[in-house]
C-alpha cells in the first residue's frame, strides 16, 4: 500500500499545528519537524493525499501557509493499519451544511496521486528546453533510419523516447485544471517539436537515394478505424497510469500510440515527393493526436481531476466542455476522411 508524507510549513501566528490538524480524517500518523512548532509531517495513503492537502488549505488561509511538501515513501515498518473512509469531522460537516443552506453529499475523493503531484509530473512535458529539442532531433533520426531500413527494434527505440507525448498530456491536463499558462506552454512545445521532427524528416526523405518501400514505412501511411480504437485506449491508459502512480505502464503506451513515427513518415514522404503517402501518414498522426487528447480529457473528467477553488472550477468546466466538443468534432471529421479514402481506394 503506497503512502506519502505531507509536510506543512506555516508562518508565525498560524496557531498550534497539531491541535488544528489532529482531527483530519485518514491521517495515519503525524509528528513535529524541528523544534519551533512551525512544521508538521503527516503520513497518509497515496489515494488520500488530495483530500488531506485540500483539508489543510481549508484549515489554514494562504497567508499562514509557507509551503506544503509531498514526498513519496519507499517502505514503512511496521505496516500501518487502514484508517477508514475519508470524511470531514462532524463539526465541519455541520458548518458546511449551514454555509450551503443544506447538506450535500461529499464528492468521492480522487483515488490516485494528488492534483499537485500530477501537475508536477505532467507539466514537465510542456517545457520547451534544449533537452526536449535534442530528444526530438535524436528520436526523429532514430525513427527515420528505422522506418527506412525496416528495422522494428530501432523504430521501437524511437517510440520509447516519445518526446511528443508529454506536451499532449500536458495540454489535456491544462484544460482539466483551467490553467491557461500550462495550455500555452503545451501548445508552443508541441508545435515546436512537430516542426523540428517534420523539418528533419523532410531533409532525410529529400536526400535519401535508396528505395522508400519498407513495410515499417508503408504501414504508417495507412489508417483505419482500428487506429482510432488503439489511440483512444492507449491515450486513456497513459493518463490513468500517471494519475494512479503506475508509471511502468507508460513504456507500453509510448509504443502503442507513438506520435513521432507517423510524423517522421509524413516528412520522409514529403521530401521524396510522394504526397499521397504523406497524406496517409498525416492522417494517422492527426488521429493519434486527437485520440490521445480526447481520451486524456475523458479520464481526467471521470477521475475528478480539477482545480480546488470554485471560481477556478467554473473556468475549468467551461474549458473542458469546449475542448471535449472540439476533439469529438475533430474525431468525427477524421472518421469521414478515413471512410472517403477507403471508398476511393476501392
Coordinates of C-alpha atoms in Angstrom, one line a residue:
X1 CA 0.0 0.0 0.0
X2 CA 1.7 3.3 -1.1
X3 CA 2.0 6.2 1.2
X4 CA 3.1 9.8 1.1
X5 CA 4.5 12.2 3.7
X6 CA 2.9 15.6 3.7
X7 CA 4.9 18.3 5.4
X8 CA 3.1 21.6 6.1
X9 CA 5.3 24.6 7.0
X10 CA 3.3 27.6 8.5
X11 CA 4.3 31.1 9.3
X12 CA 4.3 32.7 12.7
X13 CA 0.9 33.3 14.0
X14 CA -0.8 30.3 12.3
X15 CA -1.6 28.7 15.7
X16 CA -1.0 25.2 17.1
X17 CA -0.4 22.9 14.1
X18 CA -1.1 19.7 16.0
X19 CA -4.3 20.9 17.6
X20 CA -5.6 22.2 14.3
X21 CA -4.8 19.1 12.2
X22 CA -5.3 16.2 14.6
X23 CA -9.0 15.8 13.5
X24 CA -8.2 15.4 9.8
X25 CA -9.5 12.0 8.7
X26 CA -7.3 9.5 7.0
X27 CA -4.0 10.7 8.6
X28 CA -2.1 7.5 9.5
X29 CA 0.5 9.2 11.7
X30 CA 1.9 12.7 12.4
X31 CA 5.0 14.1 14.1
X32 CA 6.6 17.5 14.5
X33 CA 9.6 18.5 12.3
X34 CA 12.0 20.8 14.1
X35 CA 11.6 22.5 17.5
X36 CA 9.8 25.7 16.7
X37 CA 6.4 24.1 16.0
X38 CA 6.1 25.6 12.5
X39 CA 6.3 22.3 10.6
X40 CA 4.3 19.1 10.9
X41 CA 4.7 15.8 9.0
X42 CA 1.6 13.8 8.1
X43 CA 1.7 10.2 6.9
X44 CA -1.2 9.4 4.6
X45 CA -2.1 6.8 2.0
X46 CA -1.5 7.9 -1.6
X47 CA -5.1 8.0 -2.6
X48 CA -5.9 10.3 0.4
X49 CA -3.2 12.9 -0.3
X50 CA -5.6 15.1 -2.3
X51 CA -8.3 15.1 0.5
X52 CA -5.7 15.8 3.2
X53 CA -4.0 18.7 1.3
X54 CA -7.3 20.2 0.4
X55 CA -8.3 20.0 4.1
X56 CA -5.1 21.7 5.2
X57 CA -5.8 24.5 2.8
X58 CA -9.3 24.8 4.3
X59 CA -7.9 25.0 7.8
X60 CA -5.1 27.4 7.2
X61 CA -5.5 30.5 5.0
X62 CA -2.9 31.1 2.2
X63 CA -1.3 33.8 4.2
X64 CA -0.4 31.4 7.0
X65 CA 1.0 28.6 4.8
X66 CA 4.6 28.9 3.9
X67 CA 4.7 25.7 1.8
X68 CA 3.3 22.2 1.6
X69 CA 5.7 19.5 0.5
X70 CA 4.6 16.0 -0.7
X71 CA 7.1 13.2 -0.6
X72 CA 6.8 9.5 -1.6
X73 CA 7.5 6.8 1.0
X74 CA 9.5 3.7 0.0
X75 CA 8.6 1.5 2.9
X76 CA 7.1 1.6 6.4
X77 CA 7.8 -0.8 9.3
X78 CA 5.6 -2.0 10.8
X79 CA 2.8 -1.6 8.1
X80 CA 0.1 0.9 9.3
X81 CA -3.5 -0.2 9.6
X82 CA -6.3 1.0 7.3
X83 CA -7.7 4.2 8.8
X84 CA -11.2 4.1 7.3
X85 CA -13.1 6.3 4.8
X86 CA -12.3 9.9 4.2
X87 CA -14.8 12.3 5.8
X88 CA -14.9 15.7 7.3
X89 CA -15.1 16.0 11.1
X90 CA -18.7 16.3 12.3
X91 CA -18.5 20.0 13.3
X92 CA -17.0 20.8 9.9
X93 CA -19.8 19.0 8.1
X94 CA -22.4 20.9 10.2
X95 CA -20.7 24.2 9.3
X96 CA -20.6 23.3 5.6
X97 CA -24.3 22.5 5.7
X98 CA -25.0 25.8 7.3
X99 CA -23.0 27.7 4.7
X100 CA -24.6 25.9 1.8
X101 CA -28.1 26.0 3.2
X102 CA -28.4 22.3 3.0
X103 CA -26.3 19.2 3.5
X104 CA -24.6 18.0 0.3
X105 CA -23.1 14.6 -0.4
X106 CA -19.3 14.9 -0.3
X107 CA -17.6 14.2 -3.7
X108 CA -15.8 10.9 -4.0
X109 CA -12.1 11.6 -3.3
X110 CA -9.7 11.3 -6.2
X111 CA -8.3 7.8 -6.0
X112 CA -4.7 8.4 -7.2
X113 CA -1.9 10.8 -6.8
X114 CA -2.8 14.3 -5.9
X115 CA -3.5 17.0 -8.5
X116 CA -0.3 18.8 -7.4
X117 CA 1.8 15.7 -7.9
X118 CA 0.1 15.1 -11.2
X119 CA 0.7 18.7 -12.3
X120 CA 4.4 18.5 -11.3
X121 CA 4.8 15.3 -13.2
X122 CA 2.9 16.1 -16.4
X123 CA 3.8 19.8 -16.7
X124 CA 7.5 18.8 -17.2
X125 CA 6.4 17.6 -20.7
X126 CA 5.3 21.1 -21.6
X127 CA 8.8 22.7 -21.0
X128 CA 10.4 23.9 -24.2
X129 CA 14.0 23.2 -23.2
X130 CA 17.2 22.3 -25.0
X131 CA 16.9 18.8 -23.7
X132 CA 13.4 18.4 -25.3
X133 CA 14.5 19.7 -28.7
X134 CA 17.6 17.4 -28.7
X135 CA 15.3 14.5 -27.8
X136 CA 13.1 15.3 -30.7
X137 CA 16.1 15.5 -33.0
X138 CA 17.6 12.2 -31.8
X139 CA 14.3 10.3 -31.8
X140 CA 13.5 11.7 -35.3
X141 CA 16.8 10.5 -36.7
X142 CA 16.4 7.1 -35.0
X143 CA 12.8 6.7 -36.2
X144 CA 13.7 7.8 -39.8
X145 CA 16.5 5.3 -40.1
X146 CA 14.4 2.5 -38.5
X147 CA 11.5 3.2 -40.8
X148 CA 13.6 3.3 -44.0
X149 CA 15.7 0.3 -43.1
X150 CA 12.6 -1.6 -41.9
X151 CA 14.2 -2.2 -38.5
X152 CA 11.4 -2.8 -36.0
X153 CA 13.7 -2.6 -32.9
X154 CA 15.1 0.8 -34.0
X155 CA 11.6 2.1 -34.5
X156 CA 10.5 0.9 -31.1
X157 CA 13.6 2.7 -29.7
X158 CA 12.4 6.0 -31.1
X159 CA 8.9 5.3 -29.8
X160 CA 10.2 4.8 -26.2
X161 CA 11.9 8.2 -26.3
X162 CA 8.5 9.6 -27.0
X163 CA 9.2 13.4 -26.5
X164 CA 6.0 14.5 -28.2
X165 CA 3.6 12.6 -25.9
X166 CA 4.5 14.9 -23.0
X167 CA 3.1 18.2 -24.3
X168 CA -0.1 16.4 -25.5
X169 CA -0.8 15.1 -22.0
X170 CA 0.1 18.5 -20.5
X171 CA -2.4 20.1 -22.9
X172 CA -5.1 17.7 -21.7
X173 CA -4.3 18.5 -18.0
X174 CA -4.3 22.2 -18.6
X175 CA -7.9 22.2 -19.8
X176 CA -8.9 19.9 -16.8
X177 CA -7.4 22.5 -14.4
X178 CA -8.3 25.6 -16.5
X179 CA -4.6 26.5 -16.5
X180 CA -4.2 28.9 -19.5
X181 CA -0.4 29.3 -18.8
X182 CA 0.2 25.5 -19.0
X183 CA -2.1 25.3 -22.1
X184 CA 0.0 28.0 -23.9
X185 CA 3.3 26.3 -22.9
X186 CA 2.0 22.9 -24.1
X187 CA 0.9 24.2 -27.5
X188 CA 4.1 26.0 -28.0
X189 CA 6.2 23.0 -27.1
X190 CA 4.1 20.6 -29.2
X191 CA 4.2 22.8 -32.3
X192 CA 7.9 23.4 -32.0
X193 CA 8.6 19.6 -31.5
X194 CA 6.5 18.7 -34.5
X195 CA 8.1 21.4 -36.6
X196 CA 11.6 20.1 -35.8
X197 CA 10.6 16.5 -36.5
X198 CA 9.0 17.4 -39.8
X199 CA 11.9 19.5 -41.0
X200 CA 14.4 16.8 -40.2
X201 CA 12.4 14.0 -41.8
X202 CA 11.7 16.1 -44.9
X203 CA 15.5 16.5 -45.3
X204 CA 16.0 12.8 -44.8
X205 CA 13.5 12.0 -47.4
X206 CA 14.9 14.5 -49.9
X207 CA 18.5 13.3 -49.6
X208 CA 17.8 9.6 -49.3
X209 CA 18.8 7.9 -52.6
X210 CA 17.5 4.4 -51.9
X211 CA 14.0 3.0 -52.1
X212 CA 11.3 4.0 -49.7
X213 CA 9.2 0.8 -49.7
X214 CA 9.9 -0.8 -46.4
X215 CA 6.9 -2.4 -44.5
X216 CA 7.5 -0.2 -41.4
X217 CA 7.3 2.9 -43.5
X218 CA 4.4 2.0 -45.7
X219 CA 2.3 0.7 -42.7
X220 CA 2.3 4.2 -41.3
X221 CA 0.7 5.6 -44.5
X222 CA -2.4 3.6 -43.9
X223 CA -5.1 4.4 -41.3
X224 CA -8.4 2.8 -40.4
X225 CA -10.8 2.7 -37.5
X226 CA -8.6 0.2 -35.7
X227 CA -6.1 3.0 -35.5
X228 CA -8.7 5.2 -33.7
X229 CA -9.6 2.5 -31.2
X230 CA -5.9 1.8 -30.5
X231 CA -5.1 5.5 -30.0
X232 CA -8.1 6.1 -27.7
X233 CA -7.3 3.1 -25.5
X234 CA -3.6 3.9 -25.3
X235 CA -4.2 7.6 -24.5
X236 CA -6.6 6.6 -21.7
X237 CA -4.0 4.1 -20.4
X238 CA -1.3 6.8 -20.4
X239 CA -3.3 9.2 -18.3
X240 CA -4.7 6.5 -16.0
X241 CA -1.2 5.2 -15.3
X242 CA 0.1 8.7 -14.4
X243 CA -3.0 9.5 -12.3
X244 CA -2.7 6.2 -10.4
X245 CA 1.0 6.5 -9.9
X246 CA 1.8 3.4 -12.1
X247 CA 4.4 4.9 -14.3
X248 CA 5.7 1.5 -15.5
X249 CA 2.7 1.3 -17.9
X250 CA 3.9 4.3 -19.8
X251 CA 6.5 2.4 -21.8
X252 CA 3.9 0.3 -23.4
X253 CA 1.7 3.3 -24.1
X254 CA 4.6 5.1 -25.8
X255 CA 5.0 2.2 -28.2
X256 CA 1.2 1.7 -28.8
X257 CA 0.3 5.3 -29.6
X258 CA 3.6 6.7 -30.9
X259 CA 3.3 10.2 -32.4
X260 CA 6.8 10.5 -33.9
X261 CA 7.0 7.6 -36.4
X262 CA 3.9 8.8 -38.4
X263 CA 5.3 12.3 -38.2
X264 CA 8.6 11.2 -39.5
X265 CA 6.9 9.1 -42.2
X266 CA 5.0 12.2 -43.3
X267 CA 8.2 14.2 -43.6
X268 CA 10.1 11.5 -45.4
X269 CA 7.3 11.1 -48.0
X270 CA 7.0 14.9 -48.5
X271 CA 10.8 15.0 -49.0
X272 CA 10.6 12.2 -51.6
X273 CA 7.7 13.8 -53.4
X274 CA 5.2 11.1 -52.6
X275 CA 2.3 13.3 -51.5
X276 CA -0.3 10.7 -51.4
X277 CA 1.6 8.6 -48.9
X278 CA 2.4 11.7 -46.9
X279 CA -1.3 12.4 -46.7
X280 CA -1.9 9.0 -45.2
X281 CA 0.8 9.5 -42.6
X282 CA -0.5 12.9 -41.8
X283 CA -4.0 11.4 -41.3
X284 CA -2.6 8.7 -38.9
X285 CA -0.7 11.4 -37.0
X286 CA -3.8 13.5 -36.7
X287 CA -5.8 10.5 -35.5
X288 CA -3.2 9.8 -32.8
X289 CA -3.1 13.4 -31.6
X290 CA -6.9 13.8 -31.4
X291 CA -7.5 10.5 -29.7
X292 CA -4.8 10.9 -27.1
X293 CA -6.1 14.3 -26.2
X294 CA -9.8 13.2 -26.2
X295 CA -9.0 10.1 -24.1
X296 CA -6.9 12.0 -21.7
X297 CA -9.6 14.6 -21.1
X298 CA -12.3 11.9 -20.6
X299 CA -10.1 10.2 -18.0
X300 CA -9.4 13.4 -16.2
X301 CA -13.1 14.2 -16.2
X302 CA -14.2 10.8 -14.8
X303 CA -11.3 10.7 -12.3
X304 CA -12.5 14.1 -10.9
X305 CA -9.2 15.9 -11.6
X306 CA -9.8 19.6 -11.4
X307 CA -8.9 22.8 -9.5
X308 CA -9.7 23.3 -5.9
X309 CA -11.3 26.8 -5.8
X310 CA -14.9 27.2 -7.0
X311 CA -14.1 30.1 -9.4
X312 CA -11.3 28.0 -11.0
X313 CA -13.7 25.1 -11.2
X314 CA -16.1 27.2 -13.3
X315 CA -13.3 28.2 -15.7
X316 CA -12.0 24.6 -15.9
X317 CA -15.5 23.3 -16.6
X318 CA -16.0 25.7 -19.5
X319 CA -12.6 24.8 -21.0
X320 CA -13.2 21.1 -20.5
X321 CA -16.6 21.2 -22.3
X322 CA -15.3 23.3 -25.2
X323 CA -12.2 21.1 -25.8
X324 CA -14.2 17.9 -25.4
X325 CA -16.5 19.1 -28.2
X326 CA -13.5 20.3 -30.2
X327 CA -11.8 16.9 -30.1
X328 CA -15.0 15.0 -30.6
X329 CA -15.8 17.0 -33.8
X330 CA -12.2 16.6 -35.0
X331 CA -12.5 12.8 -34.5
X332 CA -15.8 12.7 -36.4
X333 CA -14.2 14.7 -39.3
X334 CA -11.2 12.3 -39.3
X335 CA -13.6 9.4 -39.4
X336 CA -15.3 10.7 -42.5
X337 CA -11.9 11.3 -44.1
X338 CA -10.9 7.7 -43.4
X339 CA -14.2 6.4 -44.9
X340 CA -13.7 8.6 -48.0
X341 CA -10.1 7.4 -48.5
X342 CA -11.3 3.8 -48.2
X343 CA -14.1 4.4 -50.7
X344 CA -11.7 6.0 -53.2
X345 CA -9.2 3.1 -52.8
X346 CA -11.8 0.6 -53.8

